[in-house]
Each structure stands twice: as structure tokens, then as C-alpha cells.
Coordinates of C-alpha atoms in Angstrom, one line a residue:
Chain A
X1 CA -0.9 10.8 13.0
X2 CA -4.0 10.3 11.3
X3 CA -5.4 7.0 12.4
X4 CA -7.9 5.7 10.1
X5 CA -10.2 2.6 11.5
X6 CA -13.0 0.5 8.7
X7 CA -15.9 -0.6 9.0
X8 CA -16.6 -3.5 9.8
X9 CA -13.7 -5.8 9.5
X10 CA -15.9 -8.4 7.5
X11 CA -18.8 -8.7 5.1
X12 CA -20.6 -11.2 4.2
X13 CA -22.3 -11.0 0.4
X14 CA -24.0 -12.9 -2.3
X15 CA -22.9 -11.9 -6.1
X16 CA -25.1 -8.8 -7.2
X17 CA -25.5 -7.7 -3.4
X18 CA -23.9 -3.6 -2.9
X19 CA -21.4 -3.3 -0.7
X20 CA -20.8 -0.3 1.3
X21 CA -18.0 -0.1 3.2
X22 CA -16.2 2.5 5.4
X23 CA -13.4 4.5 6.6
X24 CA -13.4 7.2 9.6
X25 CA -10.1 8.7 10.2
X26 CA -9.0 10.8 14.0
X27 CA -9.1 14.3 13.0
X28 CA -9.9 15.8 9.3
X29 CA -8.5 14.5 5.7
X30 CA -8.0 16.8 3.1
X31 CA -10.3 15.2 0.8
X32 CA -7.7 14.6 -2.2
X33 CA -5.2 12.2 -0.6
X34 CA -7.8 9.7 0.7
X35 CA -7.7 6.4 -1.3
X36 CA -8.3 2.9 -2.1
X37 CA -7.1 0.5 -2.7
X38 CA -8.1 -3.8 -3.0
X39 CA -5.5 -6.6 -2.3
X40 CA -6.5 -10.4 -3.4
X41 CA -5.0 -13.6 -2.0
X42 CA -1.2 -14.0 -3.4
X43 CA -1.3 -9.9 -4.5
X44 CA -0.1 -7.0 -4.7
X45 CA -2.4 -4.1 -3.7
X46 CA -4.4 -2.7 -6.6
X47 CA -5.4 1.4 -6.4
X48 CA -9.3 1.9 -7.2
X49 CA -9.5 4.9 -6.2
X50 CA -8.1 8.1 -5.8
X51 CA -9.3 11.4 -4.3
X52 CA -11.7 9.6 -2.4
X53 CA -14.4 9.4 -5.4
X54 CA -11.6 9.1 -8.6
X55 CA -11.3 5.4 -10.5
X56 CA -8.0 5.0 -11.5
X57 CA -7.7 3.7 -15.0
X58 CA -9.3 0.3 -16.0
X59 CA -11.6 -0.2 -12.2
X60 CA -15.5 -0.4 -13.7
X61 CA -18.1 2.1 -12.7
X62 CA -19.3 -0.4 -10.3
X63 CA -17.4 1.2 -7.8
X64 CA -17.5 4.6 -6.2
X65 CA -16.1 5.9 -3.2
X66 CA -17.2 9.7 -1.7
X67 CA -17.0 11.3 2.1
X68 CA -14.8 14.8 3.2
X69 CA -13.8 15.4 6.1
X70 CA -13.1 11.8 8.7
X71 CA -15.9 10.1 7.2
X72 CA -15.1 8.4 3.4
X73 CA -17.4 5.3 2.2
X74 CA -16.7 2.8 -0.4
X75 CA -19.5 1.3 -2.1
X76 CA -19.5 -1.5 -4.9
X77 CA -23.3 -1.5 -6.7
X78 CA -23.0 -5.4 -7.5
X79 CA -21.2 -7.2 -6.2
X80 CA -19.1 -9.5 -8.9
X81 CA -17.7 -12.7 -8.2
X82 CA -13.9 -11.3 -8.9
X83 CA -14.2 -8.3 -6.1
X84 CA -14.1 -10.8 -3.0
X85 CA -11.2 -9.1 -1.1
X86 CA -9.4 -7.1 1.8
X87 CA -10.3 -2.8 0.0
X88 CA -7.9 -0.4 2.8
X89 CA -8.4 3.1 3.0
X90 CA -5.6 5.4 3.2
X91 CA -4.7 8.4 4.1
X92 CA -1.6 10.6 1.8
X93 CA -0.4 7.7 0.5
X94 CA 0.9 7.3 4.4
X95 CA -1.4 5.8 7.2
X96 CA -3.7 2.7 6.3
X97 CA -7.5 1.3 7.6
X98 CA -6.8 -2.4 9.1
X99 CA -8.8 -3.7 6.2
X100 CA -12.9 -4.9 5.2
X101 CA -12.3 -8.5 3.8
X102 CA -15.2 -8.9 1.6
X103 CA -16.0 -12.4 1.6
X104 CA -19.1 -14.1 -0.4
X105 CA -22.4 -15.3 1.9
Chain B
X1 CA 4.5 0.4 -19.4
X2 CA 5.6 1.3 -15.3
X3 CA 6.9 -1.3 -13.7
X4 CA 8.4 -1.5 -9.9
X5 CA 11.0 -5.4 -10.4
X6 CA 11.7 -6.8 -6.9
X7 CA 13.8 -9.0 -5.5
X8 CA 13.4 -12.7 -4.8
X9 CA 13.0 -14.3 -1.5
X10 CA 15.2 -14.2 1.4
X11 CA 16.3 -16.2 4.8
X12 CA 17.7 -14.8 7.0
X13 CA 18.7 -15.4 9.9
X14 CA 18.1 -12.9 13.5
X15 CA 21.2 -10.3 13.7
X16 CA 22.1 -10.5 10.3
X17 CA 21.7 -8.4 8.0
X18 CA 19.7 -7.2 4.9
X19 CA 18.9 -5.2 1.9
X20 CA 16.2 -5.6 -0.7
X21 CA 15.1 -4.0 -3.4
X22 CA 13.4 -2.7 -6.2
X23 CA 14.2 -1.5 -9.5
X24 CA 12.0 1.4 -11.7
X25 CA 10.9 0.5 -15.4
X26 CA 9.2 2.9 -17.4
X27 CA 8.9 5.9 -16.4
X28 CA 11.4 8.7 -14.7
X29 CA 12.9 6.9 -11.5
X30 CA 13.8 10.4 -10.3
X31 CA 10.3 12.1 -10.5
X32 CA 7.7 10.3 -8.0
X33 CA 8.1 8.9 -4.0
X34 CA 8.9 5.6 -3.8
X35 CA 7.4 3.9 -0.7
X36 CA 7.7 0.8 1.3
X37 CA 4.9 -1.2 2.8
X38 CA 5.0 -4.4 5.0
X39 CA 2.7 -6.8 5.6
X40 CA 3.1 -9.5 8.3
X41 CA 1.9 -13.4 7.3
X42 CA -2.3 -12.6 7.9
X43 CA -2.1 -9.2 8.5
X44 CA -3.1 -5.8 7.0
X45 CA -0.9 -3.4 5.1
X46 CA 1.7 -0.6 7.3
X47 CA 3.0 2.0 5.8
X48 CA 6.7 2.2 6.7
X49 CA 8.5 4.8 4.6
X50 CA 9.0 6.6 1.7
X51 CA 12.3 8.5 -0.2
X52 CA 12.4 10.6 -3.3
X53 CA 15.4 10.1 -5.4
X54 CA 15.6 13.6 -7.0
X55 CA 17.3 14.4 -3.6
X56 CA 17.0 11.2 -1.3
X57 CA 15.1 12.9 0.9
X58 CA 13.1 9.5 3.1
X59 CA 11.0 9.8 5.5
X60 CA 10.1 7.4 8.3
X61 CA 6.8 6.2 9.7
X62 CA 7.4 6.6 13.6
X63 CA 6.5 3.1 14.2
X64 CA 9.8 2.1 11.8
X65 CA 12.0 5.0 12.4
X66 CA 15.7 3.7 12.9
X67 CA 14.5 0.1 12.5
X68 CA 15.1 0.3 8.8
X69 CA 17.0 2.3 5.7
X70 CA 15.0 3.2 2.7
X71 CA 18.0 4.7 0.4
X72 CA 18.4 5.2 -3.3
X73 CA 20.8 4.5 -6.2
X74 CA 19.4 6.7 -9.1
X75 CA 21.8 5.3 -12.1
X76 CA 20.2 2.4 -11.8
X77 CA 16.7 3.5 -10.7
X78 CA 16.7 1.0 -8.1
X79 CA 15.9 1.9 -4.1
X80 CA 16.2 0.0 -1.1
X81 CA 14.9 -1.5 2.2
X82 CA 17.4 -1.8 4.9
X83 CA 18.2 -3.7 7.2
X84 CA 21.1 -4.0 9.4
X85 CA 20.1 -6.4 12.6
X86 CA 17.6 -8.1 12.1
X87 CA 14.0 -10.1 14.3
X88 CA 12.4 -13.1 13.6
X89 CA 9.4 -9.9 13.1
X90 CA 11.2 -9.1 10.7
X91 CA 9.6 -12.0 9.0
X92 CA 6.7 -10.0 6.0
X93 CA 6.2 -9.3 2.9
X94 CA 7.3 -5.8 1.3
X95 CA 6.3 -4.3 -1.0
X96 CA 7.7 -1.3 -2.8
X97 CA 4.9 0.8 -4.6
X98 CA 5.3 4.4 -6.7
X99 CA 3.4 7.7 -5.6
X100 CA 1.5 9.5 -8.4
X101 CA -1.2 11.7 -8.2
X102 CA -2.6 12.7 -5.0
X103 CA -0.4 10.8 -2.6
X104 CA -1.7 7.6 -4.4
X105 CA 0.1 4.6 -4.5
X106 CA -0.2 4.0 -8.6
X107 CA 2.2 1.1 -9.1
X108 CA 3.6 -1.1 -6.9
X109 CA 5.9 -4.1 -7.2
X110 CA 5.3 -8.1 -6.7
X111 CA 6.2 -8.1 -3.3
X112 CA 9.5 -9.4 -1.3
X113 CA 9.5 -12.1 1.4
X114 CA 11.5 -12.1 4.2
X115 CA 11.7 -15.2 6.7
X116 CA 13.7 -14.6 10.0
X117 CA 14.2 -17.3 11.8
X118 CA 17.3 -19.4 14.6

């Protein structure tokens, strides 16, 4: 079973700053099957990126993804107030990472 | 519009059985995998398992194999998650989600909160 490890656990940033979130897999992941989600308190998760870098419908272009093999990155170019949330990576609709919380500094 | 409508919150006692539901609207239910995801209070997302409605092919995370049963009723476009004997540690929010392209879970239900307490 592939294990996904996200880092950091918490990221404290100010609005307007750039956020870089990491997702590392215990073995190589098919790039097509690496997915990122956003979850806000009291809400269901929302699909952000699929195929490591393709934005889901309605996701603004300040969200981008990159990576291959075992190392993947979610970047938020300039944080908006609504972006403070928890972000999860997932491989092939199955294993989730433990999440990275992006909080207001 | 695609929607997954989950059943309401449940309060149960240890040892009780429970079946929660996820009804699909706005797409062809039989063609896409439905997944179940657990979120314990204050914790992250855990993948439990999935089912392909067209043939009821169900697959489980090793962590949940034998602990829950995932099923469907295609006549009413509904997926189910079932426990035969609940434990206090089953208290959590449970989400259903549809699998879209490349395995991504593109539509989610709002969740069903299950509380197990004596």
C-alpha cells in the first residue's frame, strides 16, 4: 500500500504570500492519478487538481500542481482569504496524505 | 447537476447495526465508482473503500476490510455503507464521493455524522 506523507503539517502565511505544499509517496505514483483536495471547516472536501496538475472546474489559476514519481507539489501563488484551509493529496482515489493546514499568520 | 445526497446524522449504541446511504442525482449512477471516506473528529481523511454500481464490485482498504460492507441498489441510484456491530471508535463523519477522471473524487456528499455512545 502506498503511503503519502505531506509536509509541512501546518503552514502559517499571510494573505498575498505564496504557499508551497509537498506530498511525498512511499513508491512511485502514476502522475495521472495524483489528486489534491481542499477542505474548509465544517465542509466536505473539494477537488482542486487531478492528474497532478489539471485544475478542476471552477478552480482559480493561482492553484497549480507539479511533480512526478514520488514527489508532488501544490502551489498557491498568492493566498486569498478563502484559501486558508486544509489540503490533502491522494493517489488513485485511494490513500490520502495526512493533510497540510494553511493558516493565517 | 451532479449531486450526492447522504442520509442524516445517526446516534447509535455500541453493538448496534447501521446502514447509511448516498443517493446519486444528475448522472448515470452505474458507470462511475462510488467511494466512502471516513473523517474522525479533528483528523484527516481516510479512504475506506469503493464500489462499482454496474456489477457491485466492492473493494476495501485493508484497514476497513471485514469491518464495514459497501453495497448499492441501482434501482434507486443509492450506495450504502453498513456496520453489523458499531464501536465507539466508529464515531466519525462519513463521506461518499464519485470517482471521475484519473481516479479523482470529483463530487462529494455533505457527509453523515455517526455518533456511537452508550
